[in-house]
XYZ file of C-alpha atoms in Angstrom:
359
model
C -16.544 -2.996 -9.671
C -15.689 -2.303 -13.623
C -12.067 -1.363 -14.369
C -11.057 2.159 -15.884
C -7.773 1.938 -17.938
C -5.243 4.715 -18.113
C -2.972 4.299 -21.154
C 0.223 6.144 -21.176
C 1.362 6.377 -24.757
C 5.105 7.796 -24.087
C 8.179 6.917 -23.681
C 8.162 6.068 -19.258
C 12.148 6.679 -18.136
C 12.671 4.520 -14.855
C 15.086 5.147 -12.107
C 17.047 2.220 -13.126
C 17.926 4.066 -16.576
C 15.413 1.574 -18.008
C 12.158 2.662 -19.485
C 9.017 1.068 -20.656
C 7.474 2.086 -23.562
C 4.565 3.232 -22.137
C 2.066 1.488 -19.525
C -1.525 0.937 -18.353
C -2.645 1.755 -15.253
C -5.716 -0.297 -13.907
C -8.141 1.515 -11.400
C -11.321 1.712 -9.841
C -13.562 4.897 -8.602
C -16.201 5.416 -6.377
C -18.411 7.786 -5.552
C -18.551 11.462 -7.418
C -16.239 14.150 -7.491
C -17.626 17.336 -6.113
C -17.790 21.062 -7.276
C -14.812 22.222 -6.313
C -12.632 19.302 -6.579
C -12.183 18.931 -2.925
C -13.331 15.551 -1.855
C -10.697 13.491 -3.224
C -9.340 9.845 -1.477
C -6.465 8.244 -3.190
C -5.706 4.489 -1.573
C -2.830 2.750 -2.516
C -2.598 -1.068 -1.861
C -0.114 -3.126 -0.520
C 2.043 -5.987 -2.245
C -0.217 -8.692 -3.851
C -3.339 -5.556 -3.540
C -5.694 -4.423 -6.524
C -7.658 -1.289 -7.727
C -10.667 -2.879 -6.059
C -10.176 -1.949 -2.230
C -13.489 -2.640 -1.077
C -11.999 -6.309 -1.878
C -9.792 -6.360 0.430
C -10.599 -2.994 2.495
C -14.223 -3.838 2.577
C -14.308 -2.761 6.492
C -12.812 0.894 5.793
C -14.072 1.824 2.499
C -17.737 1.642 1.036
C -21.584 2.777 1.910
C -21.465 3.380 5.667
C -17.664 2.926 6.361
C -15.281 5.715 7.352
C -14.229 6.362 3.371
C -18.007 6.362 2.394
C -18.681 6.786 -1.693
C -21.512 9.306 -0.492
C -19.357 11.889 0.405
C -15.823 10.956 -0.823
C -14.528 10.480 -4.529
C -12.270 7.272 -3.665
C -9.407 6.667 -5.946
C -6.824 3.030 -5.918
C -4.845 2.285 -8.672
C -3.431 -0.917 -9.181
C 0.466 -0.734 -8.948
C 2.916 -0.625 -12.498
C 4.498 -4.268 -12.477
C 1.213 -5.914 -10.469
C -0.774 -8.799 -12.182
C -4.372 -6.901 -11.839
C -4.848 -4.669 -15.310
C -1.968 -2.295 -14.939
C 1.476 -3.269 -16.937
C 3.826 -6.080 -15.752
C 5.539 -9.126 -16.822
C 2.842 -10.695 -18.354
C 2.114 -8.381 -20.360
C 3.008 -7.827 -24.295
C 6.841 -6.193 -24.808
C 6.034 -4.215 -28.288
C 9.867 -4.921 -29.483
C 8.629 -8.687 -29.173
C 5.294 -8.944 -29.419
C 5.785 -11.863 -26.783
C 5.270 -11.168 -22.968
C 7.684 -9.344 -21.132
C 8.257 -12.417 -18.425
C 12.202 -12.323 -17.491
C 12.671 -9.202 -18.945
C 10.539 -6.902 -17.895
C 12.760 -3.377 -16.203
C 12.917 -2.838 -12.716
C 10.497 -0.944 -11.413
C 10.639 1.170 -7.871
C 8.541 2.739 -5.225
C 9.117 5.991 -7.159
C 8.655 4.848 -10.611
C 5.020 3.884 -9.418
C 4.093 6.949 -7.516
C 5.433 8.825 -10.838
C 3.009 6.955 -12.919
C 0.309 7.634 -10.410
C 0.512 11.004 -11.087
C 0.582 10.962 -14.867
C -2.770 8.916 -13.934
C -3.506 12.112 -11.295
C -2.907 14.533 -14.551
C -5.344 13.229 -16.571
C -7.542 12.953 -13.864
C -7.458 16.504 -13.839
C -7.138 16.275 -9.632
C -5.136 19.180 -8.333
C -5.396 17.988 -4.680
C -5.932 15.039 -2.921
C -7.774 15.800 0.520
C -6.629 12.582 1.991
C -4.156 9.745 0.448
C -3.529 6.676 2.812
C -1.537 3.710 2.380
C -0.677 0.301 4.354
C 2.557 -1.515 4.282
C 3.827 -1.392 0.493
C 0.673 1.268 0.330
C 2.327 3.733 2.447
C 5.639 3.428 1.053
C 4.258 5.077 -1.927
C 1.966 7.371 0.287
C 4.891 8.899 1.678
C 6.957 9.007 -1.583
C 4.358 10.827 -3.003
C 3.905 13.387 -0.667
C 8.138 14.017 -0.934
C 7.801 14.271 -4.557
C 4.520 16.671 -4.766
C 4.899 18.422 -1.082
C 1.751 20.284 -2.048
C -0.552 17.773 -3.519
C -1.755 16.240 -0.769
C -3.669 17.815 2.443
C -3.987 14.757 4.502
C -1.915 11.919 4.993
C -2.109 8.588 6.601
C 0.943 5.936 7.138
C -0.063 2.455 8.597
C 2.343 0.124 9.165
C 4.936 1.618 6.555
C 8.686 2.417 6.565
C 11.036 5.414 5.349
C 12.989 3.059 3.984
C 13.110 -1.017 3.269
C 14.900 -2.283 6.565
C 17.881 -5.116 6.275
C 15.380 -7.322 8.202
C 12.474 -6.593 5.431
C 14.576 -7.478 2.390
C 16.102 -10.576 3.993
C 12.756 -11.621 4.413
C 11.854 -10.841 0.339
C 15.169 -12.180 -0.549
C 14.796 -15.813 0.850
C 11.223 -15.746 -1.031
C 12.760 -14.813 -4.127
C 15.109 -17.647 -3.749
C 12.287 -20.253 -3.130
C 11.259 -19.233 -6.175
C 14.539 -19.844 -7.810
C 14.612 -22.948 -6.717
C 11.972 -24.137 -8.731
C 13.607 -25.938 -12.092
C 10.818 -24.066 -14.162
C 11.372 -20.403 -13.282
C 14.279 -20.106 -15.776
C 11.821 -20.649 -18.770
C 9.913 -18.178 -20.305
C 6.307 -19.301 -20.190
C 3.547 -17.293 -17.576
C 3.318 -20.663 -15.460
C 7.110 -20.985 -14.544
C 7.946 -20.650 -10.802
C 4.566 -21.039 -9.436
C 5.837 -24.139 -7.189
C 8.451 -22.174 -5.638
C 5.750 -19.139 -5.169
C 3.802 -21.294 -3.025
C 6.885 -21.973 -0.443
C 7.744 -17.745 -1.097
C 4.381 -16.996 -0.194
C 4.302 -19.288 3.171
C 7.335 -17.652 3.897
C 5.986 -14.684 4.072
C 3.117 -15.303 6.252
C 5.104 -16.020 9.209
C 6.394 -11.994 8.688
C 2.707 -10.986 7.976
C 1.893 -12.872 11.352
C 3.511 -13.629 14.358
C 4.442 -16.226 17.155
C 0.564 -14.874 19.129
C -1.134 -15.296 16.040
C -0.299 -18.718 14.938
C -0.595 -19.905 18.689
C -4.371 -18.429 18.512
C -5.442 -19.354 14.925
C -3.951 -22.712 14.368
C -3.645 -24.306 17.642
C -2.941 -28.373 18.183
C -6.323 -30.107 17.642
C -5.787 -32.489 20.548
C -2.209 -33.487 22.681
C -2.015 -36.869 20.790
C -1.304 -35.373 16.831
C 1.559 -36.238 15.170
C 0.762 -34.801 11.992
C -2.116 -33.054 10.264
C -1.455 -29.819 12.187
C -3.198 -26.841 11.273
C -0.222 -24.522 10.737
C 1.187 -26.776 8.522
C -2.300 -27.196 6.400
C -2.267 -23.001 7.485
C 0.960 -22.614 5.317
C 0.268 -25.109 2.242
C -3.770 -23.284 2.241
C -1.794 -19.945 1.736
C 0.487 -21.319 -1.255
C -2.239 -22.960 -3.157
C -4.095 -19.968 -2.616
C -1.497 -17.324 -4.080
C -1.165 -19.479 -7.566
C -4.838 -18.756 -8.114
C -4.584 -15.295 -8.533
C -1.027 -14.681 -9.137
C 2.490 -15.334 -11.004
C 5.755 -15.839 -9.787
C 7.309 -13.350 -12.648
C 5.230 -10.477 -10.737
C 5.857 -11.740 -7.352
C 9.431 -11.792 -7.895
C 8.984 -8.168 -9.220
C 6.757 -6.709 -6.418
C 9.229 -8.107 -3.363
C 12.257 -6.535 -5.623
C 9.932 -2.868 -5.368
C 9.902 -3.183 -1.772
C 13.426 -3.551 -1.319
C 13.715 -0.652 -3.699
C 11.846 1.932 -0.737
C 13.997 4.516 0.517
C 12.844 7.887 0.607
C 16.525 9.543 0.915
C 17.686 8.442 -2.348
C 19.526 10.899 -4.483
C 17.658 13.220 -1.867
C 20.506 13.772 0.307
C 19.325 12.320 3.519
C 16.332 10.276 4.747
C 15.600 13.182 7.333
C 15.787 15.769 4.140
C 13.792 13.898 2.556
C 11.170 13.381 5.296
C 11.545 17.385 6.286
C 10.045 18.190 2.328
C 6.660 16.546 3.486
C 3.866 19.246 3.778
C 0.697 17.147 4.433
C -0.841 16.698 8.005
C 0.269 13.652 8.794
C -0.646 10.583 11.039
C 1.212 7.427 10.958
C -0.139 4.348 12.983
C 1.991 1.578 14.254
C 0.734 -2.134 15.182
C 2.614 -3.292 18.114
C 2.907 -6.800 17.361
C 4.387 -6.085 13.730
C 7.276 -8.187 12.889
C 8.102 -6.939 9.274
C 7.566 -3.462 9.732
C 8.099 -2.949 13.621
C 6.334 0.023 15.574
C 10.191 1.727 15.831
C 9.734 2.674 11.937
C 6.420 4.355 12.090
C 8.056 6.516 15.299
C 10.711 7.622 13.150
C 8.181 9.024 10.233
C 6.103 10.936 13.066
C 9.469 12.188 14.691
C 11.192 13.319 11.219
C 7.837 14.689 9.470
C 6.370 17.825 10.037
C 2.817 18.030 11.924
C 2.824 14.220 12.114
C 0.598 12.904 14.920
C 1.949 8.694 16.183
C -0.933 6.182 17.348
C -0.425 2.754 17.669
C -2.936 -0.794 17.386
C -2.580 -3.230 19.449
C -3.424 -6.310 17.443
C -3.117 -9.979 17.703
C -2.244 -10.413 13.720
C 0.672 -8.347 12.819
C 1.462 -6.614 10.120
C -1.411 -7.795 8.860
C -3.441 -5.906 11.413
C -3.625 -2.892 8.646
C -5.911 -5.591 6.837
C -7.937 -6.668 9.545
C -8.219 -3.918 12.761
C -10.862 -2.025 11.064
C -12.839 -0.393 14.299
C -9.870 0.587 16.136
C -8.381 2.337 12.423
C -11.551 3.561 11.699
C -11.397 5.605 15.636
C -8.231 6.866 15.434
C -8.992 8.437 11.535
C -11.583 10.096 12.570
C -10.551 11.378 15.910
C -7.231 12.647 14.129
C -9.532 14.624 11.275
C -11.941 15.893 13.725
C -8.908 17.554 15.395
C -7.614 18.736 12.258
C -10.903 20.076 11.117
C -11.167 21.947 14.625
C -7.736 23.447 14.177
C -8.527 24.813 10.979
C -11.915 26.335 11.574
C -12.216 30.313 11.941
C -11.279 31.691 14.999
C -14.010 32.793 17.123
C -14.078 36.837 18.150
C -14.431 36.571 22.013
C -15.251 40.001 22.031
C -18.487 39.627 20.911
C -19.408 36.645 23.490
C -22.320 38.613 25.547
C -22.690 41.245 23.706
C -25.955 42.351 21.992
C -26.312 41.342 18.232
C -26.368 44.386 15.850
C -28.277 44.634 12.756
C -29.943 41.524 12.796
């Protein structure tokens, strides 16, 4: 699917007291926006995502599946800072004229949802009926729906946080300093790091996945190996594979965003915060998550407002948000049907058996 490009022209103040001056936004549509405005899904994508979820979302949105272009106008933008159209590190710094690379601002959870909705304003989209996010995804799901309380109707948190856990940036933190320890990521050229990206990003697959997985997937080939094991061919696959369609500089800048998550800043509390949210809300859990354990997604549905808790059980961790389409697609539409029934008009029991008038 064709790109649309949204091209802020201003002055963009960041919550590090940086700014940017100006941005694109990368993103993708599908399907048509109705009379009244009504039928709107925004999708946000997770860490290395792009604007083009059927990509990687193939199983939840397009002809047929439970986000269906036929009936929904489906909206993903690609993420300030990310690699995939919208503005980041590779791209041109106007005081230079050279790319950003090193110095491109710090960017956070908020700064991205804020952009979103300068992207939302030109749009001309007054409501969102339903905006769901995995992971990095619903980190700015549930930012957004703290900063706009009555933007959005519906709202869906899979595998997300209220805030980047200790265990989470650890994680993030020892990728980063693979990456450092590459010779080439102090120079200044869009190829530096990549090396150490490949070790950050086989890192992070053993958080993505977990002991059940690996034991499944990449199981010994026979009792006599001693070498040529899967998981190690598993791990090196997954490094080669990142450089392809990524660079370290954005990498680096993406795992630095999710440390950045935490809905309570300058917002009092995490619990204020969370108490602001007005949407409907259901936040699924995956019960063998490592990175972002089940215990996070209980504390969203305990601290927000009409929030409903379900919970996946799935062999791949976090990664299940990816992967478990038939059991998310189930528990979506149960929890809308409900919602659907609760708002429908009430029916006048009086009438029931009584003789229709003026028909």
């Amino acid at each position: 699917m064709d790109l649309t490009y949204f091209d802020y022209k201003y002055s963009f103040p960041l919550e590090s007291g940086a700014s940017l001056p100006g941005f694109r936004l990368a993103y993708t549509t599908r399907g048509t926006l109705n009379a009244d405005r009504s039928n709107v899904v925004w999708v946000c994508h997770a860490l290395t995502g792009n604007a083009n979820v059927a990509d990687w979302w193939g199983g939840m949105v397009g002809p047929g599946k439970y986000f269906d272009p036929a009936t929904d106008f489906i909206i993903c933008a690609n993420v300030l800072g990310s690699c995939y159209g919208s503005t980041g590190p590779l791209s041109v710094n106007p005081a230079t004229a050279k790319p950003y690379h090193h110095a491109f601002p710090a960017v956070t959870v908020r700064d991205i949802v804020n952009a979103f909705d300068l992207l939302r304003q030109e749009l001309n989209i007054e409501k969102i009926r339903t905006c769901i996010g995995g992971s990095l995804g619903g980190e700015q799901a549930v930012e957004w729906a703290i900063l706009h309380p009555g933007l959005i109707d519906n709202l869906i948190l899979i595998a997300a946080s209220a805030m980047a856990s200790p265990w989470c940036i650890a994680f993030n933190e020892s990728q980063r300093m693979a990456i450092e320890a590459d010779p080439t990521w102090a120079e200044n050229c869009d190829n530096a790091g990549l090396a150490g990206m490949k070790a950050a990003r086989a890192m992070a697959m053993i958080s993505y996945r977990n002991y059940d997985t690996y034991g499944f997937t990449q199981a010994l080939d026979n009792n006599e190996q001693l070498d040529g094991y899967k998981a190690a061919g598993y791990q090196r696959y997954q490094g080669e594979k990142i450089v392809e369609r990524f660079n370290a500089f954005t990498y680096w800048l993406l795992t630095k965003i999710m440390d950045s998550h935490n809905v309570g800043r300058n917002r009092g509390s995490i619990l204020n915060a969370l108490g602001q949210i007005k949407a409907r809300t259901l936040v699924v859990g995956i019960r063998s998550d490592l990175l972002f354990p089940p215990s996070e997604q209980q504390f969203l549905a305990r601290h927000i407002h009409n929030a409903s808790y379900e919970e996946i059980d799935s062999l791949y961790g976090h990664d299940g948000f990816l992967i478990e389409f038939r059991p998310l697609t189930t528990i979506i539409r149960k929890w809308m049907q409900a919602g659907e029934s609760a708002i429908a008009p009430p029916i006048n029991r009086d009438t029931i058996g009584t003789e229709p008038v003026n028909q």
